[in-house]
Short mmCIF file of C-alpha atoms in Angstrom, two decimals:
data_model
loop_
_atom_site.label_atom_id
_atom_site.label_comp_id
_atom_site.label_asym_id
_atom_site.label_seq_id
_atom_site.Cartn_x
_atom_site.Cartn_y
_atom_site.Cartn_z
CA UNK A 890 -6.91 -11.43 -38.85
CA UNK A 891 -3.96 -10.00 -36.70
CA UNK A 892 -5.57 -6.49 -36.41
CA UNK A 893 -8.95 -8.12 -35.31
CA UNK A 894 -6.97 -10.60 -33.22
CA UNK A 895 -5.06 -6.97 -31.58
CA UNK A 896 -8.33 -5.27 -31.44
CA UNK A 897 -10.06 -8.12 -29.65
CA UNK A 898 -7.48 -8.48 -27.18
CA UNK A 899 -7.10 -4.74 -26.43
CA UNK A 900 -11.06 -4.60 -25.81
CA UNK A 901 -10.95 -7.35 -23.54
CA UNK A 902 -8.19 -5.90 -21.32
CA UNK A 903 -10.32 -2.71 -21.33
CA UNK A 904 -13.06 -4.84 -19.82
CA UNK A 905 -10.95 -6.66 -17.13
CA UNK A 906 -10.36 -3.31 -15.77
CA UNK A 907 -13.68 -2.81 -15.88
CA UNK A 908 -14.83 -5.01 -13.81
CA UNK A 909 -12.02 -3.84 -11.42
CA UNK A 910 -13.48 -0.83 -11.38
CA UNK A 911 -17.06 -1.96 -10.65
CA UNK A 912 -15.83 -3.45 -7.47
CA UNK A 913 -14.32 -0.37 -6.46
CA UNK A 914 -17.54 1.30 -7.02
CA UNK A 915 -18.63 -0.87 -4.65
CA UNK A 916 -16.09 0.01 -2.11
CA UNK A 917 -17.00 3.50 -2.31
CA UNK A 918 -20.65 2.67 -1.60
CA UNK A 919 -20.18 0.91 1.44
CA UNK A 920 -17.20 3.81 2.41
CA UNK A 921 -20.19 6.09 2.18
CA UNK A 922 -22.47 4.23 4.03
CA UNK A 923 -19.83 3.49 6.64
CA UNK A 924 -19.36 6.94 7.42
CA UNK A 925 -22.66 7.82 8.72
CA UNK A 926 -22.24 4.79 11.42
CA UNK A 927 -18.93 5.87 12.85
CA UNK A 928 -18.54 4.55 16.33
CA UNK A 929 -16.10 4.93 19.11
CA UNK A 930 -15.62 2.19 21.76
CA UNK A 931 -13.88 3.36 25.66
CA UNK A 932 -13.06 1.28 28.64
CA UNK A 933 -15.17 1.96 31.58
CA UNK A 934 -12.24 1.69 33.87
CA UNK A 935 -8.78 1.26 34.16
CA UNK A 936 -8.91 -2.13 35.95
CA UNK A 937 -10.51 -3.03 32.36
CA UNK A 938 -7.41 -2.84 30.79
CA UNK A 939 -5.58 -5.98 29.46
CA UNK A 940 -2.03 -7.11 29.62
CA UNK A 941 -0.35 -5.96 26.09
CA UNK A 942 2.92 -6.35 24.27
CA UNK A 943 4.26 -4.27 21.97
CA UNK A 944 6.54 -5.49 19.21
CA UNK A 945 9.30 -3.76 17.15
CA UNK A 946 10.78 -5.61 14.66
CA UNK A 947 13.80 -3.63 13.55
CA UNK A 948 16.95 -4.57 10.77
CA UNK A 949 19.61 -1.90 10.46
CA UNK A 950 17.11 1.03 11.89
CA UNK A 951 19.93 3.67 13.12
CA UNK A 952 18.37 6.79 11.62
CA UNK A 953 14.93 6.00 12.99
CA UNK A 954 15.67 3.78 16.42
CA UNK A 955 15.96 6.54 18.84
CA UNK A 956 12.78 8.43 17.42
CA UNK A 957 10.85 5.00 17.48
CA UNK A 958 12.03 4.10 21.37
CA UNK A 959 11.51 7.19 22.49
CA UNK A 960 7.83 7.50 21.17
CA UNK A 961 7.00 3.94 21.91
CA UNK A 962 7.94 4.31 25.41
CA UNK A 963 5.79 7.52 25.79
CA UNK A 964 2.36 5.51 25.24
CA UNK A 965 0.10 6.37 27.61
CA UNK A 966 -0.60 2.83 29.59
CA UNK A 967 -0.25 1.29 32.75
CA UNK A 968 3.56 0.46 33.37
CA UNK A 969 2.27 -3.07 35.09
CA UNK A 970 0.58 -4.12 32.47
CA UNK A 971 2.73 -3.18 29.01
CA UNK A 972 6.00 -5.06 27.50
CA UNK A 973 8.00 -3.69 24.78
CA UNK A 974 10.04 -6.26 22.80
CA UNK A 975 12.30 -4.95 20.09
CA UNK A 976 13.03 -7.76 17.68
CA UNK A 977 16.22 -6.74 16.44
CA UNK A 978 18.00 -8.51 13.37
CA UNK A 979 20.28 -5.70 12.66
CA UNK A 980 23.93 -6.55 11.19
CA UNK A 981 25.21 -2.89 11.50
CA UNK A 982 26.75 -0.94 14.41
CA UNK A 983 23.03 0.10 15.36
CA UNK A 984 22.74 -2.87 17.56
CA UNK A 985 24.56 -1.10 20.18
CA UNK A 986 22.96 2.09 19.64
CA UNK A 987 19.68 0.14 20.54
CA UNK A 988 21.32 -1.45 23.33
CA UNK A 989 22.10 1.61 25.18
CA UNK A 990 18.56 2.97 24.80
CA UNK A 991 16.90 0.11 25.77
CA UNK A 992 19.08 -0.04 28.99
CA UNK A 993 18.45 3.67 29.76
CA UNK A 994 14.68 2.97 29.67
CA UNK A 995 14.96 -0.03 31.35
CA UNK A 996 16.54 1.85 34.31
CA UNK A 997 13.50 4.31 34.33
CA UNK A 998 11.36 1.37 34.79
CA UNK A 999 9.95 0.44 31.54
CA UNK A 1000 9.67 -3.16 30.65
CA UNK A 1001 11.50 -3.46 27.34
CA UNK A 1002 13.85 -6.18 26.02
CA UNK A 1003 16.47 -6.39 23.41
CA UNK A 1004 15.81 -9.47 21.52
CA UNK A 1005 18.27 -10.33 18.77
CA UNK A 1006 18.69 -13.43 16.49
CA UNK A 1007 21.76 -15.27 15.07
CA UNK A 1008 20.10 -15.23 11.53
CA UNK A 1009 17.14 -13.79 9.45
CA UNK A 1010 15.38 -16.95 8.88
CA UNK A 1011 11.81 -15.97 7.94
CA UNK A 1012 12.64 -12.27 7.88
CA UNK A 1013 10.41 -10.01 9.63
CA UNK A 1014 7.45 -13.05 10.01
CA UNK A 1015 10.60 -15.22 11.93
CA UNK A 1016 11.30 -12.45 14.11
CA UNK A 1017 7.45 -11.68 15.00
CA UNK A 1018 7.16 -15.43 15.58
CA UNK A 1019 10.38 -15.81 17.71
CA UNK A 1020 9.08 -12.94 19.97
CA UNK A 1021 5.86 -14.30 20.26
CA UNK A 1022 6.82 -17.46 21.84
CA UNK A 1023 8.05 -15.37 25.24
CA UNK A 1024 5.32 -12.50 24.89
CA UNK A 1025 3.75 -12.18 28.12
CA UNK A 1026 0.46 -10.49 26.78
CA UNK A 1027 -2.71 -11.53 25.42
CA UNK A 1028 -2.89 -8.49 22.75
CA UNK A 1029 0.25 -8.13 20.51
CA UNK A 1030 0.58 -4.53 18.94
CA UNK A 1031 2.83 -3.93 16.34
CA UNK A 1032 4.84 -0.98 14.72
CA UNK A 1033 7.82 -0.89 12.13
CA UNK A 1034 10.34 1.34 13.16
CA UNK A 1035 9.41 4.56 11.27
CA UNK A 1036 5.76 4.52 12.96
CA UNK A 1037 4.80 6.85 15.50
CA UNK A 1038 1.31 6.06 16.90
CA UNK A 1039 -0.41 8.85 19.56
CA UNK A 1040 0.13 8.45 23.21
CA UNK A 1041 -3.93 7.53 23.49
CA UNK A 1042 -3.67 4.84 20.43
CA UNK A 1043 -3.91 1.85 22.83
CA UNK A 1044 -6.95 2.99 24.49
CA UNK A 1045 -8.70 3.85 20.90
CA UNK A 1046 -7.79 0.49 19.50
CA UNK A 1047 -8.30 -2.42 22.70
CA UNK A 1048 -11.84 -1.77 23.68
CA UNK A 1049 -12.97 -3.42 20.30
CA UNK A 1050 -11.82 -6.83 21.42
CA UNK A 1051 -14.48 -6.59 23.98
CA UNK A 1052 -15.90 -8.85 21.13
CA UNK A 1053 -14.58 -12.14 21.65
CA UNK A 1054 -14.46 -12.98 17.63
CA UNK A 1055 -12.27 -9.81 16.36
CA UNK A 1056 -8.55 -11.07 15.88
CA UNK A 1057 -7.15 -7.96 14.98
CA UNK A 1058 -7.61 -3.84 15.17
CA UNK A 1059 -5.76 -2.27 12.19
CA UNK A 1060 -5.52 1.60 11.93
CA UNK A 1061 -5.06 3.83 8.97
CA UNK A 1062 -1.34 4.86 8.18
CA UNK A 1063 -0.89 9.17 8.16
CA UNK A 1064 2.27 10.78 6.54
CA UNK A 1065 5.24 12.45 8.05
CA UNK A 1066 6.81 13.79 5.02
CA UNK A 1067 3.98 13.26 2.32
CA UNK A 1068 5.10 16.86 0.99
CA UNK A 1069 8.58 16.20 0.81
CA UNK A 1070 8.89 15.38 -3.08
CA UNK A 1071 6.37 14.34 -5.70
CA UNK A 1072 7.20 10.71 -5.20
CA UNK A 1073 6.09 10.88 -1.62
CA UNK A 1074 3.07 13.05 -2.86
CA UNK A 1075 2.26 10.48 -4.90
CA UNK A 1076 2.65 7.44 -2.49
CA UNK A 1077 0.47 9.07 -0.15
CA UNK A 1078 -1.93 9.59 -2.95
CA UNK A 1079 -2.30 6.01 -3.32
CA UNK A 1080 -1.95 4.82 0.32
CA UNK A 1081 -4.40 7.26 1.27
CA UNK A 1082 -6.90 5.43 -1.29
CA UNK A 1083 -6.37 2.12 0.15
CA UNK A 1084 -6.67 3.39 3.86
CA UNK A 1085 -9.65 5.09 3.48
CA UNK A 1086 -11.81 3.97 1.11
CA UNK A 1087 -10.63 0.33 0.25
CA UNK A 1088 -9.78 -0.94 3.76
CA UNK A 1089 -13.31 1.19 5.02
CA UNK A 1090 -15.14 -0.23 2.15
CA UNK A 1091 -14.34 -3.99 2.68
CA UNK A 1092 -14.50 -4.07 6.36
CA UNK A 1093 -18.01 -2.25 6.21
CA UNK A 1094 -19.25 -4.95 3.81
CA UNK A 1095 -18.01 -7.80 5.64
CA UNK A 1096 -15.37 -8.90 3.50
CA UNK A 1097 -12.17 -9.72 4.06
CA UNK A 1098 -9.41 -6.93 4.90
CA UNK A 1099 -5.42 -7.06 5.80
CA UNK A 1100 -3.68 -6.61 8.56
CA UNK A 1101 -0.93 -4.06 7.07
CA UNK A 1102 2.17 -5.41 8.82
CA UNK A 1103 2.20 -2.25 11.20
CA UNK A 1104 0.12 -0.23 13.08
CA UNK A 1105 -2.37 -2.84 14.08
CA UNK A 1106 -2.67 -4.84 17.10
CA UNK A 1107 -3.81 -8.92 17.38
CA UNK A 1108 -5.27 -11.02 20.01
CA UNK A 1109 -2.54 -13.91 20.47
CA UNK A 1110 -4.69 -16.77 19.85
CA UNK A 1111 -5.75 -15.67 16.81
CA UNK A 1112 -2.23 -15.68 15.36
CA UNK A 1113 -1.55 -19.25 16.90
CA UNK A 1114 -4.79 -20.57 15.96
CA UNK A 1115 -4.27 -19.34 12.27
CA UNK A 1116 -1.10 -21.03 12.24
CA UNK A 1117 1.18 -18.44 13.40
CA UNK A 1118 3.40 -16.14 11.24
CA UNK A 1119 4.91 -17.96 7.90
CA UNK A 1120 8.01 -16.73 5.93
CA UNK A 1121 6.96 -18.01 2.47
CA UNK A 1122 5.53 -14.90 1.04
CA UNK A 1123 7.15 -11.42 1.04
CA UNK A 1124 3.82 -10.17 2.39
CA UNK A 1125 3.87 -12.02 5.87
CA UNK A 1126 0.99 -10.02 6.61
CA UNK A 1127 -1.61 -10.40 4.33
CA UNK A 1128 -0.96 -13.94 4.41
CA UNK A 1129 -1.50 -14.34 8.11
CA UNK A 1130 -4.77 -11.91 7.90
CA UNK A 1131 -6.18 -14.44 5.08
CA UNK A 1132 -5.75 -17.58 7.03
CA UNK A 1133 -7.19 -16.11 10.15
CA UNK A 1134 -9.94 -14.91 8.58
CA UNK A 1135 -10.61 -18.14 6.69
CA UNK A 1136 -10.39 -19.66 10.16
CA UNK A 1137 -13.60 -17.35 11.27
CA UNK A 1138 -11.88 -14.33 12.79
CA UNK A 1139 -13.17 -11.08 12.50
CA UNK A 1140 -11.04 -7.93 11.64
CA UNK A 1141 -11.65 -4.44 12.83
CA UNK A 1142 -10.61 -1.14 10.59
CA UNK A 1143 -10.51 2.02 12.52
CA UNK A 1144 -10.60 5.00 9.96
CA UNK A 1145 -10.46 7.52 12.49
CA UNK A 1146 -7.56 6.27 14.51
CA UNK A 1147 -4.39 7.34 12.17
CA UNK A 1148 -0.56 6.18 13.03
CA UNK A 1149 2.04 8.57 11.26
CA UNK A 1150 5.21 6.90 9.45
CA UNK A 1151 7.70 7.71 6.79
CA UNK A 1152 7.22 7.63 3.37
CA UNK A 1153 10.46 6.26 1.10
CA UNK A 1154 12.01 9.27 -0.54
CA UNK A 1155 14.19 7.64 -3.37
CA UNK A 1156 13.14 6.02 -6.33
CA UNK A 1157 15.42 3.09 -5.24
CA UNK A 1158 13.34 2.92 -1.89
CA UNK A 1159 9.99 3.13 -3.59
CA UNK A 1160 10.82 0.22 -6.62
CA UNK A 1161 11.93 -1.98 -3.59
CA UNK A 1162 8.77 -1.16 -1.35
CA UNK A 1163 6.51 -1.64 -4.79
CA UNK A 1164 7.99 -4.93 -5.51
CA UNK A 1165 8.00 -6.44 -2.10
CA UNK A 1166 3.88 -5.67 -2.00
CA UNK A 1167 3.24 -6.82 -5.81
CA UNK A 1168 4.94 -9.55 -5.57
CA UNK A 1169 3.48 -10.70 -2.06
CA UNK A 1170 -0.21 -10.54 -3.28
CA UNK A 1171 0.60 -12.86 -6.47
CA UNK A 1172 2.35 -15.41 -3.57
CA UNK A 1173 -1.02 -14.90 -1.45
CA UNK A 1174 -3.27 -15.20 -4.38
CA UNK A 1175 -1.50 -18.49 -5.10
CA UNK A 1176 -1.24 -19.67 -1.84
CA UNK A 1177 -4.81 -18.65 -0.29
CA UNK A 1178 -7.29 -18.19 -2.95
CA UNK A 1179 -8.05 -21.56 -3.42
CA UNK A 1180 -8.54 -22.51 0.05
CA UNK A 1181 -11.13 -19.37 0.49
CA UNK A 1182 -13.00 -20.34 -3.09
CA UNK A 1183 -13.60 -23.95 -1.80
CA UNK A 1184 -14.79 -22.59 1.33
CA UNK A 1185 -18.73 -22.90 1.61
CA UNK A 1186 -19.18 -20.67 4.66
CA UNK A 1187 -17.63 -17.65 2.56
CA UNK A 1188 -19.99 -15.65 1.01
CA UNK A 1189 -20.00 -15.05 -3.25
CA UNK A 1190 -19.25 -11.40 -2.43
CA UNK A 1191 -16.40 -11.86 -0.27
CA UNK A 1192 -15.30 -14.51 -2.86
CA UNK A 1193 -15.27 -12.03 -5.40
CA UNK A 1194 -13.81 -9.22 -3.50
CA UNK A 1195 -11.05 -11.26 -2.18
CA UNK A 1196 -10.09 -12.26 -5.82
CA UNK A 1197 -9.94 -8.91 -6.72
CA UNK A 1198 -7.95 -8.10 -3.50
CA UNK A 1199 -5.23 -10.23 -3.93
CA UNK A 1200 -4.93 -9.69 -7.97
CA UNK A 1201 -4.85 -6.14 -7.04
CA UNK A 1202 -0.61 -6.03 -8.10
CA UNK A 1203 -1.94 -8.13 -11.29
CA UNK A 1204 -3.59 -4.87 -12.91
CA UNK A 1205 0.01 -3.98 -13.36
CA UNK A 1206 0.17 -6.72 -16.17
CA UNK A 1207 -2.77 -5.74 -17.69
CA UNK A 1208 -1.85 -2.16 -18.01
CA UNK A 1209 1.52 -3.16 -19.46
CA UNK A 1210 0.15 -5.33 -22.30
CA UNK A 1211 -2.64 -2.35 -22.87
CA UNK A 1212 -0.35 -0.18 -23.32
CA UNK A 1213 1.85 -1.88 -25.74
CA UNK A 1214 -1.06 -2.86 -27.59
CA UNK A 1215 -2.34 0.75 -27.76
CA UNK A 1216 0.42 1.63 -30.56
CA UNK A 1217 -0.63 -0.96 -33.11
CA UNK A 1218 -4.51 -0.26 -31.92
CA UNK A 1219 -3.83 3.80 -33.12
CA UNK A 1220 -2.96 2.60 -36.48
CA UNK A 1221 -5.83 -0.06 -36.57
CA UNK A 1222 -8.48 1.91 -35.26
CA UNK A 1223 -7.60 4.71 -38.32
CA UNK A 1224 -8.10 2.18 -41.07
CA UNK A 1225 -11.82 2.70 -41.52
CA UNK A 1226 -12.98 1.32 -37.65
CA UNK A 1227 -12.66 4.90 -35.86
CA UNK A 1228 -16.09 5.18 -35.18
CA UNK A 1229 -16.66 2.09 -33.66
CA UNK A 1230 -13.41 2.29 -31.45
CA UNK A 1231 -14.18 5.92 -30.46
CA UNK A 1232 -17.58 4.70 -29.35
CA UNK A 1233 -15.96 1.58 -27.62
CA UNK A 1234 -13.46 3.69 -25.75
CA UNK A 1235 -16.31 6.24 -24.84
CA UNK A 1236 -18.13 3.19 -23.02
CA UNK A 1237 -14.98 2.20 -21.56
CA UNK A 1238 -14.12 5.74 -19.98
CA UNK A 1239 -16.69 4.65 -17.35
CA UNK A 1240 -14.02 3.22 -15.52
CA UNK A 1241 -12.07 6.21 -15.41
CA UNK A 1242 -14.66 8.36 -13.96
CA UNK A 1243 -15.06 5.83 -11.27
CA UNK A 1244 -11.73 5.87 -10.52
CA UNK A 1245 -11.83 9.71 -10.47
CA UNK A 1246 -14.54 9.79 -8.18
CA UNK A 1247 -13.16 6.97 -5.63
CA UNK A 1248 -10.03 8.73 -5.58
CA UNK A 1249 -11.60 12.04 -4.98
CA UNK A 1250 -13.52 11.11 -1.74
CA UNK A 1251 -10.74 9.94 -0.10
CA UNK A 1252 -8.31 12.80 -1.07
CA UNK A 1253 -11.29 15.58 -0.22
CA UNK A 1254 -11.51 13.48 3.34
CA UNK A 1255 -7.88 14.45 3.95
CA UNK A 1256 -7.67 18.16 2.17
CA UNK A 1257 -11.48 19.18 2.33
CA UNK A 1258 -14.13 19.37 -0.13
CA UNK A 1259 -13.69 22.55 -2.28
CA UNK A 1260 -12.80 23.82 -5.93
CA UNK A 1261 -9.01 24.39 -4.59
CA UNK A 1262 -8.80 21.05 -3.29
CA UNK A 1263 -10.32 19.27 -6.57
CA UNK A 1264 -8.00 21.42 -9.04
CA UNK A 1265 -5.02 20.07 -6.57
CA UNK A 1266 -6.48 16.43 -6.68
CA UNK A 1267 -7.01 16.48 -10.79
CA UNK A 1268 -3.46 17.26 -11.48
CA UNK A 1269 -2.29 14.73 -9.09
CA UNK A 1270 -4.87 12.07 -10.30
CA UNK A 1271 -3.51 12.19 -13.60
CA UNK A 1272 -0.04 12.37 -12.54
CA UNK A 1273 -0.26 9.39 -9.92
CA UNK A 1274 -1.88 6.97 -13.15
CA UNK A 1275 0.62 8.19 -15.54
CA UNK A 1276 3.68 6.99 -13.06
CA UNK A 1277 2.06 4.19 -11.74
CA UNK A 1278 1.94 3.20 -15.80
CA UNK A 1279 5.58 4.14 -15.76
CA UNK A 1280 6.08 1.35 -12.64
CA UNK A 1281 4.23 -1.27 -15.05
CA UNK A 1282 7.19 -3.31 -16.10
CA UNK A 1283 9.04 -3.21 -12.77
CA UNK A 1284 5.62 -4.34 -10.95
CA UNK A 1285 4.62 -6.80 -13.73
CA UNK A 1286 7.79 -8.63 -13.14
CA UNK A 1287 7.09 -9.24 -9.54
CA UNK A 1288 3.73 -10.25 -10.09
CA UNK A 1289 5.13 -12.76 -12.55
CA UNK A 1290 7.88 -14.08 -10.17
CA UNK A 1291 4.94 -14.04 -7.29
CA UNK A 1292 2.70 -16.48 -9.83
CA UNK A 1293 5.51 -18.54 -10.67
CA UNK A 1294 6.92 -19.18 -7.32
CA UNK A 1295 10.41 -17.57 -7.65
CA UNK A 1296 12.03 -17.13 -4.44
CA UNK A 1297 13.31 -13.84 -3.43
CA UNK A 1298 14.94 -12.17 -0.14
CA UNK A 1299 12.60 -9.60 2.02
CA UNK A 1300 14.50 -6.38 1.13
CA UNK A 1301 13.94 -3.65 4.16
CA UNK A 1302 12.41 0.01 2.47
CA UNK A 1303 15.25 2.49 4.44
CA UNK A 1304 14.31 5.18 6.47
CA UNK A 1305 15.94 8.39 6.77
CA UNK A 1306 14.08 10.19 9.93
CA UNK A 1307 12.97 12.68 7.51
CA UNK A 1308 10.22 15.59 7.91
CA UNK A 1309 11.15 18.71 6.27
CA UNK A 1310 12.95 19.72 2.93
CA UNK A 1311 16.49 18.56 3.61
CA UNK A 1312 18.26 16.20 1.01
CA UNK A 1313 19.77 12.82 1.87
CA UNK A 1314 23.41 12.77 1.15
CA UNK A 1315 25.29 10.02 -0.23
CA UNK A 1316 22.44 7.99 -2.13
CA UNK A 1317 23.70 5.47 -4.59
CA UNK A 1318 22.10 6.06 -7.75
CA UNK A 1319 19.88 3.53 -9.53
CA UNK A 1320 22.18 0.87 -11.47
CA UNK A 1321 21.61 0.37 -15.13
CA UNK A 1322 19.89 -2.44 -15.91
CA UNK A 1323 17.92 -4.43 -18.72
CA UNK A 1324 15.18 -3.32 -17.07
CA UNK A 1325 15.65 0.27 -17.08
CA UNK A 1326 17.03 -0.45 -20.79
CA UNK A 1327 13.11 -1.56 -21.24
CA UNK A 1328 11.83 1.64 -19.52
CA UNK A 1329 13.72 3.82 -21.89
CA UNK A 1330 12.49 2.03 -24.98
CA UNK A 1331 9.37 2.56 -23.48
CA UNK A 1332 9.93 6.33 -23.67
CA UNK A 1333 10.51 6.18 -27.53
CA UNK A 1334 7.61 3.92 -28.17
CA UNK A 1335 5.00 6.14 -26.63
CA UNK A 1336 6.92 9.47 -27.77
CA UNK A 1337 6.09 7.67 -31.08
CA UNK A 1338 2.79 7.50 -30.65
CA UNK A 1339 1.87 10.66 -29.91
CA UNK A 1340 4.23 12.16 -32.81
CA UNK A 1341 2.25 9.42 -34.84
CA UNK A 1342 -1.66 11.09 -33.57
CA UNK A 1343 -0.61 13.84 -35.49
CA UNK A 1344 0.64 12.58 -38.66
CA UNK A 1345 -2.42 10.56 -39.28
CA UNK A 1346 -4.95 13.13 -37.42
CA UNK A 1347 -6.35 10.45 -35.20
CA UNK A 1348 -5.84 11.80 -31.25
CA UNK A 1349 -8.30 9.33 -29.65
CA UNK A 1350 -5.58 7.74 -27.74
CA UNK A 1351 -2.86 10.89 -27.31
CA UNK A 1352 -3.87 11.70 -23.76
CA UNK A 1353 -3.20 7.81 -22.59
CA UNK A 1354 0.41 8.01 -24.72
CA UNK A 1355 0.94 11.44 -23.13
CA UNK A 1356 0.43 9.83 -19.79
CA UNK A 1357 2.28 6.63 -20.23
CA UNK A 1358 5.31 8.84 -21.81
CA UNK A 1359 5.50 11.01 -18.91
CA UNK A 1360 4.86 8.25 -16.55
CA UNK A 1361 8.23 6.26 -18.12
CA UNK A 1362 10.24 9.13 -18.38
CA UNK A 1363 9.70 10.05 -14.55
CA UNK A 1364 10.73 6.86 -13.85
CA UNK A 1365 13.85 6.52 -16.19
CA UNK A 1366 14.99 10.36 -15.04
CA UNK A 1367 14.70 9.64 -11.59
CA UNK A 1368 15.96 6.38 -11.67
CA UNK A 1369 19.31 7.84 -12.84
CA UNK A 1370 18.87 10.30 -10.43
CA UNK A 1371 18.05 13.13 -12.60
CA UNK A 1372 15.71 15.26 -10.46
CA UNK A 1373 13.19 17.44 -12.85
CA UNK A 1374 10.42 18.36 -9.92
CA UNK A 1375 11.33 20.95 -7.47
CA UNK A 1376 9.68 19.72 -3.68
CA UNK A 1377 6.95 21.45 -2.20
CA UNK A 1378 7.40 24.40 -4.90
CA UNK A 1379 3.33 23.84 -5.30
CA UNK A 1380 2.41 21.92 -2.00
CA UNK A 1381 0.35 23.14 0.75
CA UNK A 1382 0.18 21.82 4.62
CA UNK A 1383 -2.44 19.01 4.87
CA UNK A 1384 -4.51 18.32 7.98
CA UNK A 1385 -3.85 14.91 9.45
CA UNK A 1386 -7.12 14.02 10.21
CA UNK A 1387 -10.80 15.40 10.07
CA UNK A 1388 -13.80 14.85 7.59
#
């Protein structure tokens, strides 16, 4: 009975992942359709340009603040129609540096204001909300401290607001330090998939998409109509996006407009960012999905896509359960049920094929369609999913905290102003914790599973267990500040755009 229950649960989890892969397949088809109808918009005359407020929410951003303000001050837009708000919640000496730079820019005739709060109530959402009260413009562009939009960014985004129903225009993130290390390459791999296939696929299918917290522009009326910024989730951007679309506002995503930014270069920074994103998604599911499901004016397709969108991070819980169950399943499948089990595994390998094709399309969009790219992609694909599974304990904890309503502080992702191969000195190693000990146990568990495959002559799960063994090993070793990858050794320069 126990063996049957374990095998049934294992197959059920595979089935849920299979359903998720079918949703990704539809997004892929939507994306391929969208590529055939790529359009651009322009204002006919300079007199058509609306007034714009650029908001720059910052918190202890000393390494990048000068670069940020210099870049934003060079945006190509009439000075009489542009206002810049620096929303500074900093608690360190970067406040003085920021003030000095802003004073210098003001003397050059730039309309830039330094708005400091005495507390961090609502964190980033609170800063944006307070800045909105004094914002003079109808349109609000938002950039995090590590983003460097190109000079013509406003000219490429604002014309889409000629459609009065559009409340947000979101653009694609680029990556300044994509090839700094294996960690940054894998983060770029994931983000490219989201910004190329998922955002375009959902937008083309008229489903809900999300403002990504930065590199986008809002209609002020849309923000206010949706209930303004709220700080009760860790992903205030996703929250406001769903509330706005529930109100009937349309979002426009521009894949061809890129805003380069810096990827986290340390495992602790990546952990922190992943925790915030995954917990925030779960919090938003609990907050908004019931409203969406009960809204009869929203199509069934959009409700289904939103279900998988908001529960995207919860997939880590399924993966963790699947991984742990796979060890006893290895022995159960060896006890007279091997052929049936192999047939089941072959069927559900369709999910892997769908993911492989979907990620390949996005990778090739950046790197080109050729055999060399395909080889690099294949290595990155299996490496990415191995390390993603290595994050499963960490991200599962974030998801469970989000679903059960445990509150936690908004922790900013540190920036280092790095583009080349230079190392960052003085980084604190990840502290040993109960979670890290569990991850170490996983290394031994899946090492044992790989060894057992040779003992019982059953190799049906050996690739899965090897990926888990490598993924948890990478996460643990890098968390302990043990480096076994030489940055940029096998990487090559990447084009920032183009089909």
